[in-house]
Amino acid sequence: MWEKIKNNLNKVYKWFQENAVKILTVIVVHMILSYIFTLPYINLVNIAFGYIAFFVDWIIILILFKPKKEYILKFGLALFILSFPLAVFDAKWSVEMLGNISYLMIATYILFSLKEIRSK
Amino acid sequence: MKKLSRKIIFEVLVLVIVGLTPILWFHDGNQLILGHDAGLTLNPVPHFFDRLFLWTERYGFGNDQAYALPGFFIHGLEAIVTYLGASIQLQQKLTFIFWFMLPGMTMYYFASRLAKKLELEFFALPVSLLYMFNHFLLQGWLIAERTKFSVYAALPIVMVFLYDWAEGKRSTLKTSIFISVTLFFLNGTGSLPLFGGLIVVALAFVIFHLLSSFSLEKILGLLKLFILTIGISVALHAYWLLPYLQFVATSFQSAVSQAGGESGVLGWLEYISRNSSLVNLFRLQGIPDWYNNPYHPYANEFLKNPFLILVGLLLPVFAFLPLLIYKDKKKRFYIIFFSFLALFSLIFIGGSHPPFGAIYVFLFKFVPGFIAFRTPFYKFAPALWFAYAILIGFTISYFIQKLNIKKKVLSVTFYVAICAGIILYSYPFLTGSFFDYWVGERSTKVEVPNYVYDFGKFSEAPGRLHKRTLLLPPQSNNFRADVYKWGYWSLTPLTSLLTNASFVSINGGTPKDEGEIIDSLYQKMRQNDPSWPKVAKLLGIESFLLRKDFVWEATDTPTDNPLIYEKVLANSQVKKAAEFGEWVVYDFVDESSITPRVGIFQSLSYVVGAPKDISTVVSLSTFPQDQPFYISGSAVTDESVLMLASNAYIKPECINCLQQSKYINPELFTPSLIRGSIFYPFIEIQNKNEEEKIQKKSTQEKLDFYLYKSLEDVLALQKLVDEKGDTAFVVPIVQDYVSSLSKLKKELKAHVAEIDNAFLIESIDVIRTQESTFLGKSANILDAQTIEEINQAYDLIIDIKKVINGAVWQTDDTEKRFLVNVPIGQEYQLLYRPNDFSLGSLRTLEYLVDGKKYSSAPTASESGWMSLGANVLEKGIHRIEITQPSVNLYSGPTTVEVALADGGECFFMNPIRAMENEMYKISFKHRRLEGTRNLPVRIKKDASSAPIIDFKGDVLGVNYFEENYGTFHRVGKNEDVFYVALCSDPTTDTNSVPSVVELKDIVIQKVAVPDLVLYSDSGKEKSAVKFDYTRSSQTEYIVNADLKDNQKYILAMNGSSNDNWELSGMKGEKFVINGHANGWILDGDGTNGTIKYKTQGMVVIGFAITALSIIILLTVALINLYVGKNKK
């Protein structure tokens, strides 16, 4: 049992070790973008497209980590279930955020699947 | 094959059975769906025929109804069912079943074909049920929105044709014909926004079609399909499209401005999109009416019940699950398309809600015509529901098919349970509760009293159908809603759904001038002014309908008590013509002097004034009733009309008689960029350019420029102080202000004699705003460096005020001032009505005409008019000032000590009798003697104690020195008495002592708005013109007249003025007569003429094109059929 936990933790640790640079890149890029969008006049973009920094983050994640599209979709759909307790307690903002992330995930899956329709 | 057919029969049978759901909605034999925006009529056959004409008399003095023709099929169906003998309720049941079943059937056609193609079991029925039973349609059924259902039902059929075309099963021409014919019958009454969902689906289809294999050939194919479909559709829809295009060309801008202009529409968009977040849309919610609405019949269950919340959140999981579970390429092609469609449609349905809101607002602002989609949720949502129905169908099919392999019985049970679950998830369909849109208060399901039908039959009788009837009491000013005690609530007057007869009232579509004239008649009747029958007759009103079942005391739609009108109608000039339960019809005893629908006259009365003044002028005994009148608002003369005038009435406005100042909203003038911003140099260049340009313009434009430039400067200073900007910019901004003020002063002084009085009055308000802003902010910036500039600015403000006050012409407490625009120089009788009964009879009245003093001993005549004598006035503008004393209506002691202890306790002054809309000025001096309680001044309808919680009223300051207090009170609806009260607010301080305040010099006086009319008679002889007319239809009148050559006449058609009314056969110049109607000045050339609503001709041409198109299409179809058979 302990061995299993140890192995799993080791795997997680190893994953973080291997991907530390990528994770750091995403965080740094996000911080820089978040700062840029607070600057005068550039913050006007943020008023219209408030999620643009997160959107860029997502693109970088896709480039750096290359996740499988099935995982992306599963995660996107799982978020609907996860938002159930939040919806029951009327946490509108959180539910809305999770909904937006789900949209991004499903849209990514469809984008990655578009090549399938060309082969028809 | 046989098995499959049996299956189809069974599934269709299920759809037919569930399609009978509307039967469940009617629990009683008399219940009907009526009101709100339903547009369902109580008299479908005549209503249908009325809609074939572009001009209807059902509303007011007549109205263009080009928008009504595309409803040909929807209203035609209702008319046919009624014509075949069905009662109104049976007709509603049958047509509702049709509209309820139709989306299910069309979706079944699409889904069963897809199921066959993809070898899907257990697919078509749940998909159809999902498309039939859902919350989107549920919301639409509140008002039985047949227009929406028609396009919604067309969507799956159009997709069948598009897929067949893409797969090469049908030619482009055939596909275009099939799509056009579908949309010919299911046309959404030609409302472009209703096609939003279809447009989004078509766009998604095009994107996918091109993505699957991009080629020039495909683009050309799509283009060909598009052009052919549009071409054939235009030909098929010509019957309504031709007249409608003209309507759009003339009415689009007015429709936008009626909705509050672009900013108003954006505000609406914001409101509608408030809850259209992606997550709400994913779970097929976000319907605007659902949120923060405790009165919604079912929405709160779906928003608060955890089980229903879970089901809602599982919907997107079920919808997008096929992307994971299906591996077959053929199926995945469709699954990816519908998933893409769902996501694509969300961008539009969400409207201005983030994250895509900015894109929508951009399209809204910059894509011509996109403004039509101002209610995005309702317009684009069909695309999402369509996609979800198919996608969830895939999921159901997958799991049931899997289960079916191992456990057949269980799978069938599960399948039946799912189908039942789909229906139960939209359970309000089964109870009919969705009609109660304001639970316990309002519903579209009503029981119409029998007397309403009886009245309908009575007014449809030949002798009554063309009588013009005034509706009493009027609809509320708030929404103009027609509200009855038995449950009807709508902005559409009930009478327009009951009969084709003409009923006059003010509703949302009434033109402004017409509304003012009708309102002035209502006002005269309310006041029981003896002249009201004369005003009514002059407007061609022949009858009155008193509705005693009208809800007049509702808080959101208050109007007059019908009893007021019942008393007014107990007049010797009218008689009771018929009584139907709560509805009573009155007719004039003498109908001879009522203005006819069409008339020819030799002369007219020339009135200088506004349309709302007409009832005032008509109340003069000299005003002739046997000829029409012309209202010239601003023009001093309108030569061709003036030549025909037998008399002239000038009704000048009492200038600023109500002594109210205009509020200047600082937000509208505060500059977005001020000194200190890095972009300010650009603003400086812009300002410089503007100033250079303004030098070449007129004095008035220069004055306007400097007045508002100085306002912007002072608001820039306010912005700098409020935003705690760099203080180094204070001096330059004050210098800017000083510069603008100096230029304004220079222009004012140089041109003071020629400045428009309205501008001077406006300047007083603007300068007052500037002064208060500057006073408020200068304390924050006063120091050694700024003191000089601040003083300079103050001096300039004072100088400008002096110049303006010296030149402005406006009323003060006792001097009533008028500016009179005289069209023709001659002798005028000055007639005056003080409109202040508290004055009693005046012995003498002093007045000034252009500074020359006169004194008169007037005698009051009918309606309170006094003659001040005659004065010769030259053509042009004259200043008249009349001294009218005012009476203090307060009758208590001059000094009162008021002690108030308990919370809610009030001191009341004597009651003041008043009438609606009157203005009263209240003033007194006050001094606090004891205590510190909040003592608000309140105007109350009765002398009972104030409620415990009441935040209204100005609170008197706790000041031990004497202070002045003043306020105005405008008398509200149904308020015939009011009390000025000083009240004590409740306090939690247990040690609080009673407060004592001394009141002195209490004055309550009426702010009277007197009427002044200048009257002159040209002495022109009037003789009756021999003529007769026949009414061919509601869009055509034929006139025969015995006219003398080379003599001018006036032809008046007493229907709402519209450019489309034209005269042929007689030579005439068109103008607006009677303030709202169609008039022509005739040359006396010709004896027969036809007055026609010219666009009606387009309807005939349009129907001919449509009929020809149908014949051509049928011929093509028959040839195709013949060729096909021969080939076989």
mmCIF file of N, CA, C and O in Angstrom, chain B residues 609-662:
data_model
loop_
_atom_site.group_PDB
_atom_site.id
_atom_site.type_symbol
_atom_site.label_atom_id
_atom_site.label_comp_id
_atom_site.label_asym_id
_atom_site.label_seq_id
_atom_site.Cartn_x
_atom_site.Cartn_y
_atom_site.Cartn_z
ATOM 1 N N GLY B 609 -50.008 77.158 -33.289
ATOM 2 C CA GLY B 609 -49.844 76.532 -31.975
ATOM 3 C C GLY B 609 -49.389 75.103 -32.133
ATOM 4 O O GLY B 609 -48.958 74.688 -33.211
ATOM 5 N N ALA B 610 -49.477 74.347 -31.051
ATOM 6 C CA ALA B 610 -49.089 72.938 -31.080
ATOM 7 C C ALA B 610 -50.350 72.082 -31.142
ATOM 8 O O ALA B 610 -51.424 72.545 -30.753
ATOM 9 N N PRO B 611 -50.236 70.823 -31.631
ATOM 10 C CA PRO B 611 -51.437 69.974 -31.712
ATOM 11 C C PRO B 611 -52.176 69.864 -30.369
ATOM 12 O O PRO B 611 -53.399 69.813 -30.344
ATOM 13 N N LYS B 612 -51.416 69.839 -29.272
ATOM 14 C CA LYS B 612 -52.085 69.670 -27.967
ATOM 15 C C LYS B 612 -52.961 70.895 -27.614
ATOM 16 O O LYS B 612 -53.820 70.797 -26.739
ATOM 17 N N ASP B 613 -52.704 72.021 -28.282
ATOM 18 C CA ASP B 613 -53.468 73.234 -27.985
ATOM 19 C C ASP B 613 -54.820 73.270 -28.665
ATOM 20 O O ASP B 613 -55.626 74.158 -28.402
ATOM 21 N N ILE B 614 -55.060 72.324 -29.558
ATOM 22 C CA ILE B 614 -56.248 72.440 -30.388
ATOM 23 C C ILE B 614 -57.535 72.434 -29.562
ATOM 24 O O ILE B 614 -58.465 73.195 -29.817
ATOM 25 N N SER B 615 -57.561 71.607 -28.506
ATOM 26 C CA SER B 615 -58.797 71.553 -27.713
ATOM 27 C C SER B 615 -59.021 72.873 -26.987
ATOM 28 O O SER B 615 -60.159 73.260 -26.736
ATOM 29 N N THR B 616 -57.941 73.585 -26.675
ATOM 30 C CA THR B 616 -58.064 74.894 -26.024
ATOM 31 C C THR B 616 -58.679 75.888 -26.991
ATOM 32 O O THR B 616 -59.605 76.632 -26.651
ATOM 33 N N VAL B 617 -58.189 75.887 -28.218
ATOM 34 C CA VAL B 617 -58.672 76.834 -29.213
ATOM 35 C C VAL B 617 -60.122 76.516 -29.599
ATOM 36 O O VAL B 617 -60.956 77.414 -29.724
ATOM 37 N N VAL B 618 -60.394 75.230 -29.710
ATOM 38 C CA VAL B 618 -61.748 74.813 -30.104
ATOM 39 C C VAL B 618 -62.768 75.230 -29.052
ATOM 40 O O VAL B 618 -63.930 75.506 -29.366
ATOM 41 N N SER B 619 -62.339 75.312 -27.808
ATOM 42 C CA SER B 619 -63.288 75.663 -26.738
ATOM 43 C C SER B 619 -63.802 77.104 -26.863
ATOM 44 O O SER B 619 -64.757 77.477 -26.192
ATOM 45 N N LEU B 620 -63.195 77.904 -27.731
ATOM 46 C CA LEU B 620 -63.694 79.272 -27.951
ATOM 47 C C LEU B 620 -65.004 79.216 -28.737
ATOM 48 O O LEU B 620 -65.127 78.445 -29.695
ATOM 49 N N SER B 621 -65.964 80.047 -28.325
ATOM 50 C CA SER B 621 -67.277 79.983 -28.975
ATOM 51 C C SER B 621 -67.193 80.404 -30.443
ATOM 52 O O SER B 621 -68.005 79.982 -31.269
ATOM 53 N N THR B 622 -66.163 81.208 -30.785
ATOM 54 C CA THR B 622 -66.051 81.671 -32.177
ATOM 55 C C THR B 622 -65.470 80.613 -33.103
ATOM 56 O O THR B 622 -65.528 80.752 -34.321
ATOM 57 N N PHE B 623 -64.874 79.566 -32.535
ATOM 58 C CA PHE B 623 -64.197 78.584 -33.390
ATOM 59 C C PHE B 623 -65.225 77.814 -34.213
ATOM 60 O O PHE B 623 -66.089 77.134 -33.667
ATOM 61 N N PRO B 624 -65.142 77.895 -35.553
ATOM 62 C CA PRO B 624 -66.176 77.268 -36.387
ATOM 63 C C PRO B 624 -66.064 75.752 -36.403
ATOM 64 O O PRO B 624 -64.965 75.203 -36.427
ATOM 65 N N GLN B 625 -67.224 75.133 -36.394
ATOM 66 C CA GLN B 625 -67.253 73.670 -36.357
ATOM 67 C C GLN B 625 -67.504 73.087 -37.736
ATOM 68 O O GLN B 625 -67.374 71.893 -37.933
ATOM 69 N N ASP B 626 -67.886 73.951 -38.684
ATOM 70 C CA ASP B 626 -68.273 73.442 -39.999
ATOM 71 C C ASP B 626 -67.144 73.505 -41.023
ATOM 72 O O ASP B 626 -67.382 73.456 -42.216
ATOM 73 N N GLN B 627 -65.924 73.660 -40.564
ATOM 74 C CA GLN B 627 -64.800 73.659 -41.503
ATOM 75 C C GLN B 627 -63.571 73.085 -40.807
ATOM 76 O O GLN B 627 -63.478 73.087 -39.573
ATOM 77 N N PRO B 628 -62.622 72.579 -41.576
ATOM 78 C CA PRO B 628 -61.436 71.996 -40.924
ATOM 79 C C PRO B 628 -60.484 73.085 -40.433
ATOM 80 O O PRO B 628 -60.726 74.274 -40.641
ATOM 81 N N PHE B 629 -59.451 72.657 -39.782
ATOM 82 C CA PHE B 629 -58.453 73.636 -39.316
ATOM 83 C C PHE B 629 -57.051 73.171 -39.702
ATOM 84 O O PHE B 629 -56.831 71.990 -40.010
ATOM 85 N N TYR B 630 -56.165 74.137 -39.691
ATOM 86 C CA TYR B 630 -54.774 73.855 -40.045
ATOM 87 C C TYR B 630 -53.906 74.328 -38.891
ATOM 88 O O TYR B 630 -54.078 75.453 -38.399
ATOM 89 N N ILE B 631 -52.983 73.486 -38.450
ATOM 90 C CA ILE B 631 -52.110 73.898 -37.347
ATOM 91 C C ILE B 631 -50.727 74.210 -37.898
ATOM 92 O O ILE B 631 -50.065 73.344 -38.468
ATOM 93 N N SER B 632 -50.330 75.455 -37.714
ATOM 94 C CA SER B 632 -48.996 75.849 -38.131
ATOM 95 C C SER B 632 -48.173 76.016 -36.863
ATOM 96 O O SER B 632 -48.386 76.942 -36.096
ATOM 97 N N GLY B 633 -47.278 75.063 -36.612
ATOM 98 C CA GLY B 633 -46.528 75.073 -35.355
ATOM 99 C C GLY B 633 -45.545 76.198 -35.246
ATOM 100 O O GLY B 633 -45.616 77.049 -34.366
ATOM 101 N N SER B 634 -44.593 76.246 -36.184
ATOM 102 C CA SER B 634 -43.532 77.226 -36.028
ATOM 103 C C SER B 634 -43.532 78.263 -37.154
ATOM 104 O O SER B 634 -43.180 79.412 -36.939
ATOM 105 N N ALA B 635 -43.963 77.833 -38.355
ATOM 106 C CA ALA B 635 -43.894 78.763 -39.484
ATOM 107 C C ALA B 635 -44.817 79.956 -39.239
ATOM 108 O O ALA B 635 -45.930 79.799 -38.756
ATOM 109 N N VAL B 636 -44.337 81.116 -39.545
ATOM 110 C CA VAL B 636 -45.162 82.312 -39.360
ATOM 111 C C VAL B 636 -46.312 82.281 -40.357
ATOM 112 O O VAL B 636 -47.441 82.562 -40.038
ATOM 113 N N THR B 637 -46.011 81.918 -41.574
ATOM 114 C CA THR B 637 -47.081 81.791 -42.573
ATOM 115 C C THR B 637 -46.838 80.583 -43.457
ATOM 116 O O THR B 637 -45.710 80.190 -43.697
ATOM 117 N N ASP B 638 -47.885 80.023 -43.905
ATOM 118 C CA ASP B 638 -47.806 78.993 -44.916
ATOM 119 C C ASP B 638 -48.774 79.500 -45.977
ATOM 120 O O ASP B 638 -49.965 79.245 -45.929
ATOM 121 N N GLU B 639 -48.213 80.307 -46.908
ATOM 122 C CA GLU B 639 -49.011 81.156 -47.793
ATOM 123 C C GLU B 639 -50.221 80.465 -48.423
ATOM 124 O O GLU B 639 -51.343 80.972 -48.344
ATOM 125 N N SER B 640 -49.992 79.303 -49.067
ATOM 126 C CA SER B 640 -51.091 78.680 -49.801
ATOM 127 C C SER B 640 -52.256 78.312 -48.886
ATOM 128 O O SER B 640 -53.413 78.354 -49.297
ATOM 129 N N VAL B 641 -51.949 77.937 -47.640
ATOM 130 C CA VAL B 641 -53.021 77.579 -46.710
ATOM 131 C C VAL B 641 -53.654 78.843 -46.146
ATOM 132 O O VAL B 641 -54.878 78.942 -46.012
ATOM 133 N N LEU B 642 -52.814 79.808 -45.841
ATOM 134 C CA LEU B 642 -53.292 81.052 -45.233
ATOM 135 C C LEU B 642 -54.334 81.752 -46.120
ATOM 136 O O LEU B 642 -55.282 82.369 -45.627
ATOM 137 N N MET B 643 -54.141 81.617 -47.434
ATOM 138 C CA MET B 643 -55.079 82.233 -48.379
ATOM 139 C C MET B 643 -56.499 81.715 -48.198
ATOM 140 O O MET B 643 -57.475 82.390 -48.512
ATOM 141 N N LEU B 644 -56.607 80.479 -47.718
ATOM 142 C CA LEU B 644 -57.923 79.848 -47.562
ATOM 143 C C LEU B 644 -58.508 80.039 -46.169
ATOM 144 O O LEU B 644 -59.605 79.577 -45.882
ATOM 145 N N ALA B 645 -57.741 80.712 -45.302
ATOM 146 C CA ALA B 645 -58.195 80.845 -43.916
ATOM 147 C C ALA B 645 -59.297 81.887 -43.783
ATOM 148 O O ALA B 645 -59.182 83.000 -44.296
ATOM 149 N N SER B 646 -60.381 81.495 -43.095
ATOM 150 C CA SER B 646 -61.437 82.469 -42.834
ATOM 151 C C SER B 646 -61.191 83.146 -41.499
ATOM 152 O O SER B 646 -61.775 84.175 -41.196
ATOM 153 N N ASN B 647 -60.357 82.551 -40.709
ATOM 154 C CA ASN B 647 -60.017 83.151 -39.417
ATOM 155 C C ASN B 647 -58.671 82.603 -38.937
ATOM 156 O O ASN B 647 -58.190 81.589 -39.452
ATOM 157 N N ALA B 648 -58.082 83.308 -38.012
ATOM 158 C CA ALA B 648 -56.783 82.864 -37.481
ATOM 159 C C ALA B 648 -56.831 82.852 -35.961
ATOM 160 O O ALA B 648 -57.408 83.751 -35.339
ATOM 161 N N TYR B 649 -56.269 81.803 -35.396
ATOM 162 C CA TYR B 649 -56.179 81.671 -33.938
ATOM 163 C C TYR B 649 -54.716 81.452 -33.588
ATOM 164 O O TYR B 649 -54.092 80.512 -34.089
ATOM 165 N N ILE B 650 -54.202 82.356 -32.756
ATOM 166 C CA ILE B 650 -52.799 82.187 -32.355
ATOM 167 C C ILE B 650 -52.793 81.793 -30.882
ATOM 168 O O ILE B 650 -53.352 82.495 -30.041
ATOM 169 N N LYS B 651 -52.183 80.670 -30.608
ATOM 170 C CA LYS B 651 -52.156 80.192 -29.218
ATOM 171 C C LYS B 651 -50.691 80.135 -28.780
ATOM 172 O O LYS B 651 -49.993 79.147 -28.987
ATOM 173 N N PRO B 652 -50.203 81.250 -28.199
ATOM 174 C CA PRO B 652 -48.795 81.230 -27.775
ATOM 175 C C PRO B 652 -48.622 80.469 -26.464
ATOM 176 O O PRO B 652 -49.560 80.335 -25.684
ATOM 177 N N GLU B 653 -47.399 79.967 -26.254
ATOM 178 C CA GLU B 653 -47.069 79.261 -25.011
ATOM 179 C C GLU B 653 -46.793 80.286 -23.924
ATOM 180 O O GLU B 653 -46.176 81.329 -24.184
ATOM 181 N N CYS B 654 -47.255 80.033 -22.711
ATOM 182 C CA CYS B 654 -46.849 80.865 -21.584
ATOM 183 C C CYS B 654 -45.424 80.422 -21.256
ATOM 184 O O CYS B 654 -45.176 79.239 -20.973
ATOM 185 N N ILE B 655 -44.488 81.353 -21.365
ATOM 186 C CA ILE B 655 -43.079 80.933 -21.331
ATOM 187 C C ILE B 655 -42.595 80.616 -19.918
ATOM 188 O O ILE B 655 -42.620 81.464 -19.035
ATOM 189 N N ASN B 656 -42.194 79.356 -19.771
ATOM 190 C CA ASN B 656 -41.701 78.817 -18.496
ATOM 191 C C ASN B 656 -42.665 79.135 -17.350
ATOM 192 O O ASN B 656 -42.235 79.521 -16.255
ATOM 193 N N CYS B 657 -43.933 78.962 -17.621
ATOM 194 C CA CYS B 657 -44.960 79.287 -16.640
ATOM 195 C C CYS B 657 -44.872 78.431 -15.391
ATOM 196 O O CYS B 657 -45.225 78.863 -14.310
ATOM 197 N N LEU B 658 -44.413 77.198 -15.576
ATOM 198 C CA LEU B 658 -44.340 76.294 -14.417
ATOM 199 C C LEU B 658 -43.106 76.560 -13.554
ATOM 200 O O LEU B 658 -42.917 75.937 -12.517
ATOM 201 N N GLN B 659 -42.270 77.490 -14.012
ATOM 202 C CA GLN B 659 -41.073 77.918 -13.279
ATOM 203 C C GLN B 659 -40.163 76.736 -12.934
ATOM 204 O O GLN B 659 -39.548 76.708 -11.864
ATOM 205 N N GLN B 660 -40.112 75.771 -13.811
ATOM 206 C CA GLN B 660 -39.256 74.607 -13.553
ATOM 207 C C GLN B 660 -37.947 74.764 -14.314
ATOM 208 O O GLN B 660 -37.947 75.169 -15.470
ATOM 209 N N SER B 661 -36.855 74.442 -13.646
ATOM 210 C CA SER B 661 -35.570 74.511 -14.346
ATOM 211 C C SER B 661 -35.242 73.132 -14.914
ATOM 212 O O SER B 661 -35.700 72.116 -14.401
ATOM 213 N N LYS B 662 -34.468 73.147 -15.979
ATOM 214 C CA LYS B 662 -34.129 71.888 -16.652
ATOM 215 C C LYS B 662 -32.863 71.309 -16.037
ATOM 216 O O LYS B 662 -31.903 72.049 -15.787
#
